[in-house]
Tab-separated table of N, CA and C in Angstrom:
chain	number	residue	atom	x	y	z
A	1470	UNK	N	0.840	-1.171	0.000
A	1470	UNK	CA	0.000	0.000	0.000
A	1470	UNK	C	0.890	1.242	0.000
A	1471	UNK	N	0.461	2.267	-0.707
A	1471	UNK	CA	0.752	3.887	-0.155
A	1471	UNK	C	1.156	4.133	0.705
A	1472	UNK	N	1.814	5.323	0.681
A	1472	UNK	CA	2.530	6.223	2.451
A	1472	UNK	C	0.901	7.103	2.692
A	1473	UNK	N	0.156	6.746	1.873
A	1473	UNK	CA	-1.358	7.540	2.015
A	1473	UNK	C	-1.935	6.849	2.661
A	1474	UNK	N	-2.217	5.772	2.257
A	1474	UNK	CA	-3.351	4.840	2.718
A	1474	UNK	C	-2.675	4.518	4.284
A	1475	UNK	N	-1.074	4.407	4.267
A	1475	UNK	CA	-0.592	3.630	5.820
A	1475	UNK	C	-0.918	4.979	6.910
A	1476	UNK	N	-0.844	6.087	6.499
A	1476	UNK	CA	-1.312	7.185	7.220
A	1476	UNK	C	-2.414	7.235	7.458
A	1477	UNK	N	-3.248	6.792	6.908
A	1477	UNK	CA	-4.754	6.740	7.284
A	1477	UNK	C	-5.433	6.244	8.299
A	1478	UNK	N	-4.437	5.267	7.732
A	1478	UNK	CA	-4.874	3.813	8.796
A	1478	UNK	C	-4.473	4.003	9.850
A	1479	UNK	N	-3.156	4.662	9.987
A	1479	UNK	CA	-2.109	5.301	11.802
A	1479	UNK	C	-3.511	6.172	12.610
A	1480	UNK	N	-3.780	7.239	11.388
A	1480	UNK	CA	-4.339	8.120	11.566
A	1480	UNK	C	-6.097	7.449	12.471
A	1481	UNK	N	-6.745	6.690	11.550
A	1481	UNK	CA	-8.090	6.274	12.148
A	1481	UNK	C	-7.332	5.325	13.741
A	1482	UNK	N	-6.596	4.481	13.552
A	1482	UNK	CA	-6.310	3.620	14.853
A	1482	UNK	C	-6.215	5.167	16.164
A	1483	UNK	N	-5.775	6.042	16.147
A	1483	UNK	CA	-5.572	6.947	16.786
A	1483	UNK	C	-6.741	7.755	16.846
A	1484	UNK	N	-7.959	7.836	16.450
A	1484	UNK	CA	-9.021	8.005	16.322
A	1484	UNK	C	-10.396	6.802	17.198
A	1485	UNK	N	-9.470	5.748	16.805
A	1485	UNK	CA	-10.472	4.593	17.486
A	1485	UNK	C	-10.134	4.706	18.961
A	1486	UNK	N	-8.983	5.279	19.072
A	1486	UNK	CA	-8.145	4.959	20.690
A	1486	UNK	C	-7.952	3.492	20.553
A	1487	UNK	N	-7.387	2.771	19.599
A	1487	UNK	CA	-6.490	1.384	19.501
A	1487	UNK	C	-4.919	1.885	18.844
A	1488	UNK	N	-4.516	0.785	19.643
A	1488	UNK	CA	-2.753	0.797	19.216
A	1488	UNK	C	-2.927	-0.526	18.265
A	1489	UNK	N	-1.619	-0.409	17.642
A	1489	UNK	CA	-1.295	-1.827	16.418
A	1489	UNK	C	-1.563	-3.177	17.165
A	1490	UNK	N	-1.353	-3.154	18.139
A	1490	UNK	CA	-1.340	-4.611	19.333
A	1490	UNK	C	-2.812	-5.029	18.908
A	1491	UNK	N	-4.052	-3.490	19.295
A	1491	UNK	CA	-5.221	-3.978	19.207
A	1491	UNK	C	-5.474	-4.699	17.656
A	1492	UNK	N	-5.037	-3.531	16.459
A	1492	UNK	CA	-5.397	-4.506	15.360
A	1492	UNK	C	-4.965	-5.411	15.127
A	1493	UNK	N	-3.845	-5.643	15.550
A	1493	UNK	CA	-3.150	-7.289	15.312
A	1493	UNK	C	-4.125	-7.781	16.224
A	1494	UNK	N	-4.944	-7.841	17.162
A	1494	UNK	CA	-5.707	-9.346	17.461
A	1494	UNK	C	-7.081	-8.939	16.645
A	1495	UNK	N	-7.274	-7.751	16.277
A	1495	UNK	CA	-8.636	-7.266	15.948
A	1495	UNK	C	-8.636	-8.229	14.159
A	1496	UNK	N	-7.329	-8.238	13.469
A	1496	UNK	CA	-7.169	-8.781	12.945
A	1496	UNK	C	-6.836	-10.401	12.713
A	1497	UNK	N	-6.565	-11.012	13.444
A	1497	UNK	CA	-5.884	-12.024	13.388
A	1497	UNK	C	-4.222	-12.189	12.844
A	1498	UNK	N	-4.026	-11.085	12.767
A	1498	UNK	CA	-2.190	-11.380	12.519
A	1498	UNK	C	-1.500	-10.896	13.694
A	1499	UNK	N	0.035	-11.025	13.436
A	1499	UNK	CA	0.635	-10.900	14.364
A	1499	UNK	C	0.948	-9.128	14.447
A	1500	UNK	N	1.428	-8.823	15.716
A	1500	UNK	CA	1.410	-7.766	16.115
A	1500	UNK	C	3.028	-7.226	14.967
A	1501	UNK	N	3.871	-8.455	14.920
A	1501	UNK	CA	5.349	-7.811	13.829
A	1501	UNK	C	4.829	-7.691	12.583
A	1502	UNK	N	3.499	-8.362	11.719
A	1502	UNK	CA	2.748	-8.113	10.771
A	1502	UNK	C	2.318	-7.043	10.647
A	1503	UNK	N	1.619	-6.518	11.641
A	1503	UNK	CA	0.429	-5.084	11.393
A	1503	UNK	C	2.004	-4.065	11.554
A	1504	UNK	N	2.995	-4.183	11.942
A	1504	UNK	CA	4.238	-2.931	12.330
A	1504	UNK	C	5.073	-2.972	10.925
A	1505	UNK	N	4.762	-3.873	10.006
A	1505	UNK	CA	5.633	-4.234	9.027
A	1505	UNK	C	4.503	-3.609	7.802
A	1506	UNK	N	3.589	-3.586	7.544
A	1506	UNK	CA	2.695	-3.740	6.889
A	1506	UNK	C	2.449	-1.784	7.036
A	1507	UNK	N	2.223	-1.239	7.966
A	1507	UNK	CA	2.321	0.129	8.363
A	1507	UNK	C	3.502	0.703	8.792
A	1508	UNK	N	4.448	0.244	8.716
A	1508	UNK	CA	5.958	1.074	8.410
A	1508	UNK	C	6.636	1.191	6.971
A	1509	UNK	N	5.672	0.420	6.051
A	1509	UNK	CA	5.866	0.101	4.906
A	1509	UNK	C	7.101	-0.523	4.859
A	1510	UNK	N	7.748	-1.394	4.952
A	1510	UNK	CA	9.163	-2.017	4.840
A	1510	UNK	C	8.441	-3.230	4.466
A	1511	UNK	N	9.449	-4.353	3.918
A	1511	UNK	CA	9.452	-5.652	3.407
A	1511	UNK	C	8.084	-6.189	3.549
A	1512	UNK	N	7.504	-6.720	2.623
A	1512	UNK	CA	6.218	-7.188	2.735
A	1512	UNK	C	5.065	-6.797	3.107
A	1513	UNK	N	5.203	-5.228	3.007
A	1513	UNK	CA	4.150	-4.026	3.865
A	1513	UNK	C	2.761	-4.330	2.887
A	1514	UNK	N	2.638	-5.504	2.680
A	1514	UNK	CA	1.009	-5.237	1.983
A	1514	UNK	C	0.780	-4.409	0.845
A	1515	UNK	N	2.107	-4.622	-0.085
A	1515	UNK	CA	1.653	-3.909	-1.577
A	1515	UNK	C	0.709	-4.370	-2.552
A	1516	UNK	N	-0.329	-3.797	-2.938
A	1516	UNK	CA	-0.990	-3.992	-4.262
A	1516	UNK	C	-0.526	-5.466	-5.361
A	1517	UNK	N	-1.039	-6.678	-5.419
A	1517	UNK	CA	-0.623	-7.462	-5.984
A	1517	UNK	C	-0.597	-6.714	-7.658
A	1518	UNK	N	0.648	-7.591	-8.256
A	1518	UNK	CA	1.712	-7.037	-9.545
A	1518	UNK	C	0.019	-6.694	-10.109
A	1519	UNK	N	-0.829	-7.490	-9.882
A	1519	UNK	CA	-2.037	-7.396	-11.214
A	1519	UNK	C	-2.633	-6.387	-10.996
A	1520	UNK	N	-2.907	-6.371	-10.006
A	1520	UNK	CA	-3.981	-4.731	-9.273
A	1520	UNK	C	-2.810	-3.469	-9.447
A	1521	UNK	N	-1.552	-3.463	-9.134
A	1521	UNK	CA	-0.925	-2.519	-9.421
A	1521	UNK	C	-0.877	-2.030	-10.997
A	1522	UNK	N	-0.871	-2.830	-11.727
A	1522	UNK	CA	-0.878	-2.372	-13.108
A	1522	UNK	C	-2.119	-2.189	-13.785
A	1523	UNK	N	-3.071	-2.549	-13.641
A	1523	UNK	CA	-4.528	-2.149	-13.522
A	1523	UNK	C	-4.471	-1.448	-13.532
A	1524	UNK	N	-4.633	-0.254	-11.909
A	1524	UNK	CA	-4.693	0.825	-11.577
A	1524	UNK	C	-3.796	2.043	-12.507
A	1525	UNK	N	-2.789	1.515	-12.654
A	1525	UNK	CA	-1.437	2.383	-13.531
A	1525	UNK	C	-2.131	2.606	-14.715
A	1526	UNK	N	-2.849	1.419	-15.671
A	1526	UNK	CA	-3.115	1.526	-16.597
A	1526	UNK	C	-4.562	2.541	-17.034
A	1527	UNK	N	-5.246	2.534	-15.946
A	1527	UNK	CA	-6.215	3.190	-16.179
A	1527	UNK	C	-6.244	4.212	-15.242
A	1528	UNK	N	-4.868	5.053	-14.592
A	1528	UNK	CA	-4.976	6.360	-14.113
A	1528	UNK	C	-5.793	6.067	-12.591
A	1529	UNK	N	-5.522	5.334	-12.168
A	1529	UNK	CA	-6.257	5.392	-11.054
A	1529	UNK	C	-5.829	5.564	-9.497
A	1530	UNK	N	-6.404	5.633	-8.580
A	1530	UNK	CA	-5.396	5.582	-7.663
A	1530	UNK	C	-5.922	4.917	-6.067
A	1531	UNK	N	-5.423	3.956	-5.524
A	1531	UNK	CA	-6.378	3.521	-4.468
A	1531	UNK	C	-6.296	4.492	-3.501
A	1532	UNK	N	-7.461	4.518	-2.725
A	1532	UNK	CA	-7.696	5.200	-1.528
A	1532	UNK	C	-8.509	4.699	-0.183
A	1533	UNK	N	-8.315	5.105	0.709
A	1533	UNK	CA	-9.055	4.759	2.124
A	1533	UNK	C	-9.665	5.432	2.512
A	1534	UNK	N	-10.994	4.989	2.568
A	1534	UNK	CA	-11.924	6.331	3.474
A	1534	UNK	C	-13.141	5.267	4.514
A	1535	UNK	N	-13.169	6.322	5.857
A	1535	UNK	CA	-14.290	5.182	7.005
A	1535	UNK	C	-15.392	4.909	5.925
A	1536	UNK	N	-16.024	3.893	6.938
A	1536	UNK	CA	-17.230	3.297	6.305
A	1536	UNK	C	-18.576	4.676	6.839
A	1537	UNK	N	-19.534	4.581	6.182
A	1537	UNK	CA	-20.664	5.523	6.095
A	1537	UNK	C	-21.026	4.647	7.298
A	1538	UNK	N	-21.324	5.844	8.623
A	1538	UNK	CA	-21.954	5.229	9.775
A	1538	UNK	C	-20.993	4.322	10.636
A	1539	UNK	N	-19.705	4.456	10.360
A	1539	UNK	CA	-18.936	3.840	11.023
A	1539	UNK	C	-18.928	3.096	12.300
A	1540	UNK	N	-19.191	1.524	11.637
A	1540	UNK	CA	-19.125	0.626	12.368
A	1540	UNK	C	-18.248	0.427	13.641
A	1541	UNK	N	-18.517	-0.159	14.676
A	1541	UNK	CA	-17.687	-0.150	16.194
A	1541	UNK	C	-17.295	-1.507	16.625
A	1542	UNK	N	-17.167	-2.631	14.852
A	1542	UNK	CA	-17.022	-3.870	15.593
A	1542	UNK	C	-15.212	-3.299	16.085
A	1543	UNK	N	-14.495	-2.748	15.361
A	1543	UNK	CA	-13.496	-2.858	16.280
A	1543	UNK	C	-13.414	-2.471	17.642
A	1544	UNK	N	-14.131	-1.656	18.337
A	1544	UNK	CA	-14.267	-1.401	19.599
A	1544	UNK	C	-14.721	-2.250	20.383
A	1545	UNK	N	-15.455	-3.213	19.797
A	1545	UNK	CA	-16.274	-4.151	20.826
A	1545	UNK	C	-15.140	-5.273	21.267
């Protein structure tokens, strides 16, 4: 992913009042997963080769935005 989208995501967790610990169980991965994945380094969850060139090809650009009515399963 983006230095956009990983900001977002810093950005909403700090919004939820959760740290990476929480989404790593909120997720099911490990807590060195969710720190790797949002520091962007080695294996940070890039766009597979096919979706990346997709997007390239037709000018596009991914983005992150909350859900309408933003759901609280992560809080629960």
């Amino acid at each position: 992913m983006n230095e956009e989208i990983r900001a977002k995501v810093d950005a909403r967790l700090r919004e939820k009042g959760l740290s990476r610990a929480d989404l790593a169980r909120a997720t099911g991965k490990t807590p060195q997963a969710i720190t790797r994945a949002l520091n962007g380094g080695k294996d940070s969850g890039s766009a597979p080769p096919v979706w990346a060139a997709i997007l390239e090809a037709l000018d596009l650009h991914l983005t992150v935005e909350p859900e309408k009515g933003e759901s609280k399963k992560a809080n629960s």
